[in-house]
Every structure is written in C-alpha cells, then in structure tokens.
Tab-separated table of C-alpha atoms in Angstrom:
chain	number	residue	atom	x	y	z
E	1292	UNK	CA	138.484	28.984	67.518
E	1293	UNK	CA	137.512	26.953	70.220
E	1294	UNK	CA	133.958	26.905	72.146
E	1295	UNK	CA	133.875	27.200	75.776
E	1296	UNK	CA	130.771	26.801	77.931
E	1297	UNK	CA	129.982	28.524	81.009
E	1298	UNK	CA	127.458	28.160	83.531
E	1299	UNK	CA	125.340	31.241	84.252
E	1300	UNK	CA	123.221	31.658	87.508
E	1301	UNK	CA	120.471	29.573	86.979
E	1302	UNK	CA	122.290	26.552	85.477
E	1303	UNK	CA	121.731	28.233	82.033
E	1304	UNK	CA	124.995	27.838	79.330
E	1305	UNK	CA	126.469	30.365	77.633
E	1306	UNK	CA	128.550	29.665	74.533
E	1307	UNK	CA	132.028	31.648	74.516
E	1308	UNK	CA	134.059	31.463	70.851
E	1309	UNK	CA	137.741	31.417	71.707
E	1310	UNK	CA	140.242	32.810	70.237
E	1311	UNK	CA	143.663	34.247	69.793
E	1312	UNK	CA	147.377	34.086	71.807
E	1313	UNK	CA	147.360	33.277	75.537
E	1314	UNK	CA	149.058	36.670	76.988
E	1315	UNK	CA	147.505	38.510	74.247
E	1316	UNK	CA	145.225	41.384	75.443
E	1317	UNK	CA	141.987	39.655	76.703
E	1318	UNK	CA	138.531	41.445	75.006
E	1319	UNK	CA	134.885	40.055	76.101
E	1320	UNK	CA	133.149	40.909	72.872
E	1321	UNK	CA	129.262	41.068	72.788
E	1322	UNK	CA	127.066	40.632	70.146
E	1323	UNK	CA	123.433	42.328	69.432
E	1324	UNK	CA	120.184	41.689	69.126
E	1325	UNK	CA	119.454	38.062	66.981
E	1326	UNK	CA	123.375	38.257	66.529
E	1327	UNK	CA	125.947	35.582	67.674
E	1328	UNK	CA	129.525	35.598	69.003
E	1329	UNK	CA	130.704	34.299	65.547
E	1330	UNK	CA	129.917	38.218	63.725
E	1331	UNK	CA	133.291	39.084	65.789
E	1332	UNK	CA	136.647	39.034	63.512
E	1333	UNK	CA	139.587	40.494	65.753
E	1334	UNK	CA	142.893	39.450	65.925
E	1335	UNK	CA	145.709	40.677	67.867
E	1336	UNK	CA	143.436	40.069	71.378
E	1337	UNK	CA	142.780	36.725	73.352
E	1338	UNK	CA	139.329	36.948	72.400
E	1339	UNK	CA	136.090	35.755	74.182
E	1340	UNK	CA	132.816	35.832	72.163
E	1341	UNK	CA	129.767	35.511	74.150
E	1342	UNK	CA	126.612	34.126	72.177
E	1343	UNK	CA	124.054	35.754	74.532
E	1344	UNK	CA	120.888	33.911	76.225
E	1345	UNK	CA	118.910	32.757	73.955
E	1346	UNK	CA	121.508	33.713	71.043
E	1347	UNK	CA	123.766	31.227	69.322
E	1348	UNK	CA	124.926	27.680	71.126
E	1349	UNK	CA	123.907	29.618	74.219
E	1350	UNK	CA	120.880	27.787	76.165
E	1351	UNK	CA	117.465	29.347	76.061
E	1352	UNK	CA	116.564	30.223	79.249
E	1353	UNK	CA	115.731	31.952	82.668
E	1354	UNK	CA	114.430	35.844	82.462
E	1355	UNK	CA	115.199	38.108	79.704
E	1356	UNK	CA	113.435	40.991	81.033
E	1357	UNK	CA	115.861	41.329	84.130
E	1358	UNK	CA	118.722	43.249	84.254
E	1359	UNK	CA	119.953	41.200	87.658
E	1360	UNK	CA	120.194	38.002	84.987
E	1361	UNK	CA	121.709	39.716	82.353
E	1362	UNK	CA	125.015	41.325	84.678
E	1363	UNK	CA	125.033	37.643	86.312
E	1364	UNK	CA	125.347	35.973	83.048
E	1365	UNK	CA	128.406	38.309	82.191
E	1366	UNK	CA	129.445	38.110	85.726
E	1367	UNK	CA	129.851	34.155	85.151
E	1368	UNK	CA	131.575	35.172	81.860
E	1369	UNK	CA	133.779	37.689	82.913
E	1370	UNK	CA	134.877	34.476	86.129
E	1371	UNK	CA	135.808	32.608	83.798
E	1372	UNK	CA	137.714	35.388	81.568
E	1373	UNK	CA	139.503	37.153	84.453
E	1374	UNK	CA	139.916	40.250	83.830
E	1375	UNK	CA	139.686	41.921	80.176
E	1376	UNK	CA	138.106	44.755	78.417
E	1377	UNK	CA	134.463	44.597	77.762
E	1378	UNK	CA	133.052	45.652	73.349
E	1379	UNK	CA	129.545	45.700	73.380
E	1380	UNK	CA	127.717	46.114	70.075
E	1381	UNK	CA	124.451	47.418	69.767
E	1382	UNK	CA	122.326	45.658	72.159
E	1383	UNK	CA	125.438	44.183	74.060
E	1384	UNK	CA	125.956	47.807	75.002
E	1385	UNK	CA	123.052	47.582	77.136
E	1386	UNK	CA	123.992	43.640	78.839
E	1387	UNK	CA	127.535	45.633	79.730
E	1388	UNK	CA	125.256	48.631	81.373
E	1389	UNK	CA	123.278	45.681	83.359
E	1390	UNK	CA	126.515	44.490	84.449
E	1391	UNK	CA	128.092	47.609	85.664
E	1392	UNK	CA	124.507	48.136	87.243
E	1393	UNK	CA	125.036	45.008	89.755
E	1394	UNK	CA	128.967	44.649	89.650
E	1395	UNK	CA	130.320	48.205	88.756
E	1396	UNK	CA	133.748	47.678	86.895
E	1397	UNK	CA	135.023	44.941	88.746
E	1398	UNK	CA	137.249	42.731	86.414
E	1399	UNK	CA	136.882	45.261	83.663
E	1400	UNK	CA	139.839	47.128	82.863
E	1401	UNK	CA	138.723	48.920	80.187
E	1402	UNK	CA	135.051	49.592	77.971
E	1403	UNK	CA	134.120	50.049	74.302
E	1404	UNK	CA	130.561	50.578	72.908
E	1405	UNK	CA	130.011	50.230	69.151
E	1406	UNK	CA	126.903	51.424	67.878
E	1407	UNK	CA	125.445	50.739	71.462
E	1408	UNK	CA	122.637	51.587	73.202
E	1409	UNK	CA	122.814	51.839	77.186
E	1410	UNK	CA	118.791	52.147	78.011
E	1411	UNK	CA	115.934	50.925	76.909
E	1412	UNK	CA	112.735	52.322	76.711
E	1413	UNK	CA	110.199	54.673	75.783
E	1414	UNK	CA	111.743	58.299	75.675
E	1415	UNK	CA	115.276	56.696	77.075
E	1416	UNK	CA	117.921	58.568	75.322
E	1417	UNK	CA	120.574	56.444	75.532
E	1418	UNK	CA	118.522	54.104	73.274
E	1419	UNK	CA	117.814	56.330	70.508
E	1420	UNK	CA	117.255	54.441	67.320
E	1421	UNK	CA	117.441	55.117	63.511
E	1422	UNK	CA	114.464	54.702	60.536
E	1423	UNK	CA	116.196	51.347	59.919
E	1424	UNK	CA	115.136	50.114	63.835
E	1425	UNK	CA	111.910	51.495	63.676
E	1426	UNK	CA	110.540	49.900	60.013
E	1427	UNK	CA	112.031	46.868	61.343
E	1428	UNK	CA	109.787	46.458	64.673
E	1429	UNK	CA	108.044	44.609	65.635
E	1430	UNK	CA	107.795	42.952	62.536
E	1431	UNK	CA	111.300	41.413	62.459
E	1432	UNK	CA	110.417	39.915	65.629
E	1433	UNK	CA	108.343	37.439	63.721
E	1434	UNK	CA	108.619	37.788	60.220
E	1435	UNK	CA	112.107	36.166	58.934
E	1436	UNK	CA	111.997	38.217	55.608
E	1437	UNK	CA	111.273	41.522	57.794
E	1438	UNK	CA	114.431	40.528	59.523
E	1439	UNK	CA	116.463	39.555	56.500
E	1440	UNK	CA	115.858	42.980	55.205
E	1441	UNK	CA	116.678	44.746	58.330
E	1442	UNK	CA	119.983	42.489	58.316
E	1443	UNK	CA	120.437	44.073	54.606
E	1444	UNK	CA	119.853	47.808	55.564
E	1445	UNK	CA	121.775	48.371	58.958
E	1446	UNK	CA	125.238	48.492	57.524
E	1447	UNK	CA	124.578	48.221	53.708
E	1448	UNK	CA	127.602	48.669	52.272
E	1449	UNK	CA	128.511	44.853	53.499
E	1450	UNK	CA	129.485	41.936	51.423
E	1451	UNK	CA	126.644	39.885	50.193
E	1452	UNK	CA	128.158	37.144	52.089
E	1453	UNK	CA	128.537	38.976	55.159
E	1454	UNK	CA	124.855	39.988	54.818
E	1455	UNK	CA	123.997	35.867	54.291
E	1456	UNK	CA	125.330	35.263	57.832
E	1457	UNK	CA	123.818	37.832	59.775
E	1458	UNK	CA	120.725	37.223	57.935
E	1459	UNK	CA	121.585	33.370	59.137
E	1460	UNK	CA	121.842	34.107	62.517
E	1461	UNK	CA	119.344	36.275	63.147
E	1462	UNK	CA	116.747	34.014	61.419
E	1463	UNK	CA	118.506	31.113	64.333
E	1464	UNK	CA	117.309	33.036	67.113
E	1465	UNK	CA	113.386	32.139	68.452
E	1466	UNK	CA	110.743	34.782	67.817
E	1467	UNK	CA	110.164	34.333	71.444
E	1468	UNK	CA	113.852	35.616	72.268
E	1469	UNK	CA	113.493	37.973	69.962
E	1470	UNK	CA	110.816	39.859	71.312
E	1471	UNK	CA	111.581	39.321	74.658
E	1472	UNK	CA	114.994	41.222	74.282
E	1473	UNK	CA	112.358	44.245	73.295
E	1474	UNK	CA	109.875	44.067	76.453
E	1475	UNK	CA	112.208	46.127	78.860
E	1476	UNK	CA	112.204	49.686	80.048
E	1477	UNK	CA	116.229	50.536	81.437
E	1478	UNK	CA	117.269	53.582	82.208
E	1479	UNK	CA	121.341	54.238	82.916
E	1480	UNK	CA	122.403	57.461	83.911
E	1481	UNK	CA	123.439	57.077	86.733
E	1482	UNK	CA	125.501	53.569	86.071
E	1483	UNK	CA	127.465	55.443	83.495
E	1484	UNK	CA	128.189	58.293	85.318
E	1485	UNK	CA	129.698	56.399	87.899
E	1486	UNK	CA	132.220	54.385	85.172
E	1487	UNK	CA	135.961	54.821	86.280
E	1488	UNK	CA	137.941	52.366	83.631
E	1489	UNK	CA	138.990	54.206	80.003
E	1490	UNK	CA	135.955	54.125	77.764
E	1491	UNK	CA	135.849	54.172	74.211
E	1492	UNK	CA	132.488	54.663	72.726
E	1493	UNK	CA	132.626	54.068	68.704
E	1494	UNK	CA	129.477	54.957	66.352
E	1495	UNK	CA	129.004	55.465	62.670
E	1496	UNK	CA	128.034	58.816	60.926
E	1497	UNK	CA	125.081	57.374	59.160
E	1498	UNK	CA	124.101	55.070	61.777
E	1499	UNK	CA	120.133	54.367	61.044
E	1500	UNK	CA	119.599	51.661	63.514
E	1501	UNK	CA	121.197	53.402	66.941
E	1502	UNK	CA	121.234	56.761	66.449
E	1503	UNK	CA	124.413	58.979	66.812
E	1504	UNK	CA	122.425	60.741	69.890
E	1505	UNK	CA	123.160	57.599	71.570
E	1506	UNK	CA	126.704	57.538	71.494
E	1507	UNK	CA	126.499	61.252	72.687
E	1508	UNK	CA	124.475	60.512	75.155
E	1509	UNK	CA	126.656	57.636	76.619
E	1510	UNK	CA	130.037	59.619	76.043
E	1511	UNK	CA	129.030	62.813	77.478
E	1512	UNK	CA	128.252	60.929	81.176
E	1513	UNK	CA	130.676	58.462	81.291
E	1514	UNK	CA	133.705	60.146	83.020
E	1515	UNK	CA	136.922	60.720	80.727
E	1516	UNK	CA	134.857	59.077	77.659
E	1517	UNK	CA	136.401	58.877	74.392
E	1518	UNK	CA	133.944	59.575	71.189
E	1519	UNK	CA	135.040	58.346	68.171
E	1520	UNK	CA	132.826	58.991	65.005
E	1521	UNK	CA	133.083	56.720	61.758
E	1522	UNK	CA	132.412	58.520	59.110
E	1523	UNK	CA	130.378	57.365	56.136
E	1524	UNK	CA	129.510	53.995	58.630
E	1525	UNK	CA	126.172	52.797	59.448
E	1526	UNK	CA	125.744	50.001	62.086
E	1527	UNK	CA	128.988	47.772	61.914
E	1528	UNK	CA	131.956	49.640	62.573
E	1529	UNK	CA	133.829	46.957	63.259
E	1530	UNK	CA	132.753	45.358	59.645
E	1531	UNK	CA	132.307	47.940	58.336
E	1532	UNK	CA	135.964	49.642	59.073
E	1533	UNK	CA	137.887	46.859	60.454
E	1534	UNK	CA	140.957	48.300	60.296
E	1535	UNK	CA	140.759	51.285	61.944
E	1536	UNK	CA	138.482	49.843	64.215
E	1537	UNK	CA	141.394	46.927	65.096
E	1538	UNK	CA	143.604	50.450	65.728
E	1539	UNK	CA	141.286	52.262	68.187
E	1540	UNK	CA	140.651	48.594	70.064
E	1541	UNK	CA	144.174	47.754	70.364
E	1542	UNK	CA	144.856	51.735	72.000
E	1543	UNK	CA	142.783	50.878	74.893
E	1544	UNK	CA	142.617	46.854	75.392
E	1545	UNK	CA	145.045	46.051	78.070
C-alpha cells in the first residue's frame, strides 16, 4: 500500500491508500461516516482509498456542510485517478451523489453503492436509517463508548479484531467532524435519475444502520440500476461477504 496525497480545492489534503497492479481495473473506494480508507480489502483492482475530510491522514478542513466541497474534493481525487469506477459505502454514497451533483459522471465509468445513503435529511428517503443509526445519534457524536458500541452492532457478525479497528478509527475522527458530517439536509432525485454509467447498488438483508428502503430508493431512479440484496448481512457487505462481494465488483469495474 502506498499513501498518496492530493490537493483538494481549498489547499486541503486528502489521503489516498494505494494499491494493487498498474492496468488492473481502477476502483475509487469511499469510506463512511468516522471510517477511513484503510476498512477497504480488495484485490484484483488498482485501488484508490480516499480517507475523507476530516477522516483518516486526510487534513481537517474547509466546509463540511457543502455539497460544492464535497464533489470538488472527489473531483481532485478522481484528477488524479483518471478515470475508474466509483464504491461508496454508507456515507460515501452520499460524497459520490455530491459529485455527480456538480460533475455528472465525468471520469466515472461505472458506480457501486454499498449500504449507501444518497440524501440526507429529515423525511429524505434515500437516507433511511436502521434502529442501530438512530440509538447511536447524536450520542456517538461525542461519546467514544456510544460509538464503540455502534461500531459493534452495525455488522455484528465481524471479527473481534475487525470490530477493534473500526472502533479505532472512528474514535480518530474529531467530535467536531463527526457531527458536522450530520448537520446537512440533501436531497438527490433528480442527480440519480439523470446517472448514465452501469450502477450496482449492494445492501444487506438485515441492514439496521441504512435501511434496505434506501437501496430501493436509489436503484429504482437510477436508470438501468442493478439491486443486489445480501442476505443475512447487516452494514458491511464487503466484510461481511467479501467474496461474493469481490465477484459482483469485478462484473462491473472496468
């Protein structure tokens, strides 16, 4: 793995873990909320893990209430990348819908959301959460054993060592980022709609952090969108099932 920095509009730097065979299928992977590029494990890809503002080695800084800053910093990412297919996890799902908001799906070739939400917001429904969000908030914001719990119940069929370093990073990120990510109301119905690149939206039956409803929601407008349910999976497909998930990333990464 090697760490690459890139400068984000504003003079901010973002952290990108590299990894994987030059020629190899290039993936922008992006983490959630209090998460860091390093909860990615894929092989087979030229991979390019974004620790988000705030999140990780990233810097700290600028607006995180703005979805303009958010598509600019994977904008800057995505330069640097060239083209590649864009995973967004969780809350990265909604950083990819701020960049399609500003750049539609220029240099994407292809997208995959995995136990994403697209909108934020009171009554948004592509940000439908799960029991396990809403005993975590706000108090994970602030409260580090709050959070450690939460990192224990969204996919809790994890190793106890996997567990450890979510529970890690999470407990790295500021209580300041961490609330910030929170103080936003998105709605994007009309970005998705207007997606034209193969789209792969993954979520897990028992999903108690993003609800189900918000893969549905998110497959049913973007055009040609596949839905792919895990079943018996909560939050972490991609930990959770890495194998199959590997399979259903390398049928649409080009």
């Amino acid at each position: 793995m090697h760490l690459t920095r890139v400068t984000a509009a504003g003079g901010g730097r973002l952290a990108v873990r590299e990894s994987g065979p030059d020629g190899a299928p290039p993936v922008v992977l992006i983490h959630g909320w209090a998460q860091t590029g390093a909860v990615w494990d894929v092989s087979g890809f030229r991979a390019h893990a974004v620790d988000l503002r705030g999140h990780g080695e990233s810097d700290d800084f600028g607006d995180y209430r703005d979805s303009a800053r958010w598509a600019a910093d994977l904008h800057a990412v995505l330069g640097h990348t060239g083209p590649a297919t864009l995973v967004g996890w969780s809350y990265g799902g909604l950083v990819i819908a701020d960049y399609l908001r500003f750049h539609g799906t220029a240099n994407v070739t292809a997208l995959v959301l995995v136990g994403a939400i697209t909108e934020i917001g009171p009554g948004r429904p592509g940000g439908s959460t799960g029991p396990v969000m809403r005993a975590a908030l706000p108090g994970a914001i602030t409260d580090d054993e709050v959070m450690a719990e939460f990192c224990r119940a969204m996919a809790p069929g994890l190793p106890a060592a996997t567990v450890g370093e979510l529970t890690a990073a999470a407990a790295s990120v500021s209580h300041k980022v961490r609330g910030e990510l929170f103080r936003r109301d998105v709605g994007s119905a009309d970005v998705l709609t207007a997606v034209d690149v193969p789209t792969l939206v993954v979520h897990g039956t028992r999903d108690e952090v993003v609800a189900p409803a918000a893969a549905e929601y998110s497959a049913a407008l973007i055009p040609g969108a596949e839905l792919s349910m895990y079943p018996d999976t909560a939050h972490a497909p991609f930990l959770e099932r890495p194998e199959q998930f590997a399979r259903d990333l390398a049928g649409i990464a080009r």
